[in-house]
Amino acid sequence: MGAFIEQVHRVLRKGGTFCWTDLRDAETMSLLPEMFESRGFEIVESAIVVDEVLRALDEVNEAKIEQIAKQVPKSIRKSIETFAGVKGTPVYEGFVNGSMTYHRHMMKKIDVNIGSGRGSESARMKIR
């Protein structure tokens, strides 16, 4: 993840923005803001979007199950269902029980010595 963040920093101009969203286990996700800040990003806005993701997953659950049954070989259906966040799978249940989380961060590239391991002192995370 660190190499990815450094490459994003490399290609953006100073003041450029980067929007990142991802799902991870809650413990790993809690470490990521510092990774971004220490590599030259100020977190302008941050939101936990699990509720929105769960609503979307619920809305399309039956259609996904149908399409997976029609198009995916039986031998890999469970893996695809988990990847797709079908109800009852580890990903879906992780969102429900809080062991998995889904975040969105809007960041701005700032001037920082990436090798210093220090981000912007003024970067503040707003969680909605």
Tab-separated table of N, CA and C in Angstrom, residues 38-40 112-118:
chain	number	residue	atom	x	y	z
A	38	SER	N	1.696	10.591	6.164
A	38	SER	CA	3.157	10.502	6.228
A	38	SER	C	3.796	10.471	4.842
A	39	ARG	N	2.978	10.287	3.815
A	39	ARG	CA	3.491	10.256	2.445
A	39	ARG	C	3.047	11.467	1.638
A	40	GLY	N	2.681	12.535	2.337
A	40	GLY	CA	2.472	13.805	1.655
A	40	GLY	C	1.058	14.166	1.271
A	112	VAL	N	5.823	17.924	1.347
A	112	VAL	CA	6.334	17.240	2.524
A	112	VAL	C	7.527	16.400	2.082
A	113	ASN	N	8.472	16.239	2.974
A	113	ASN	CA	9.598	15.354	2.724
A	113	ASN	C	9.115	13.943	3.025
A	114	ILE	N	8.827	13.171	1.991
A	114	ILE	CA	8.226	11.849	2.162
A	114	ILE	C	9.095	10.951	3.031
A	115	GLY	N	10.371	11.071	2.938
A	115	GLY	CA	11.258	10.240	3.739
A	115	GLY	C	11.217	10.557	5.223
A	116	SER	N	10.630	11.681	5.608
A	116	SER	CA	10.630	12.077	7.010
A	116	SER	C	9.633	11.298	7.849
A	117	GLY	N	8.625	10.667	7.172
A	117	GLY	CA	7.622	9.928	7.918
A	117	GLY	C	6.624	10.817	8.626
A	118	ARG	N	6.600	12.126	8.277
A	118	ARG	CA	5.691	13.056	8.937
A	118	ARG	C	4.788	13.693	7.909
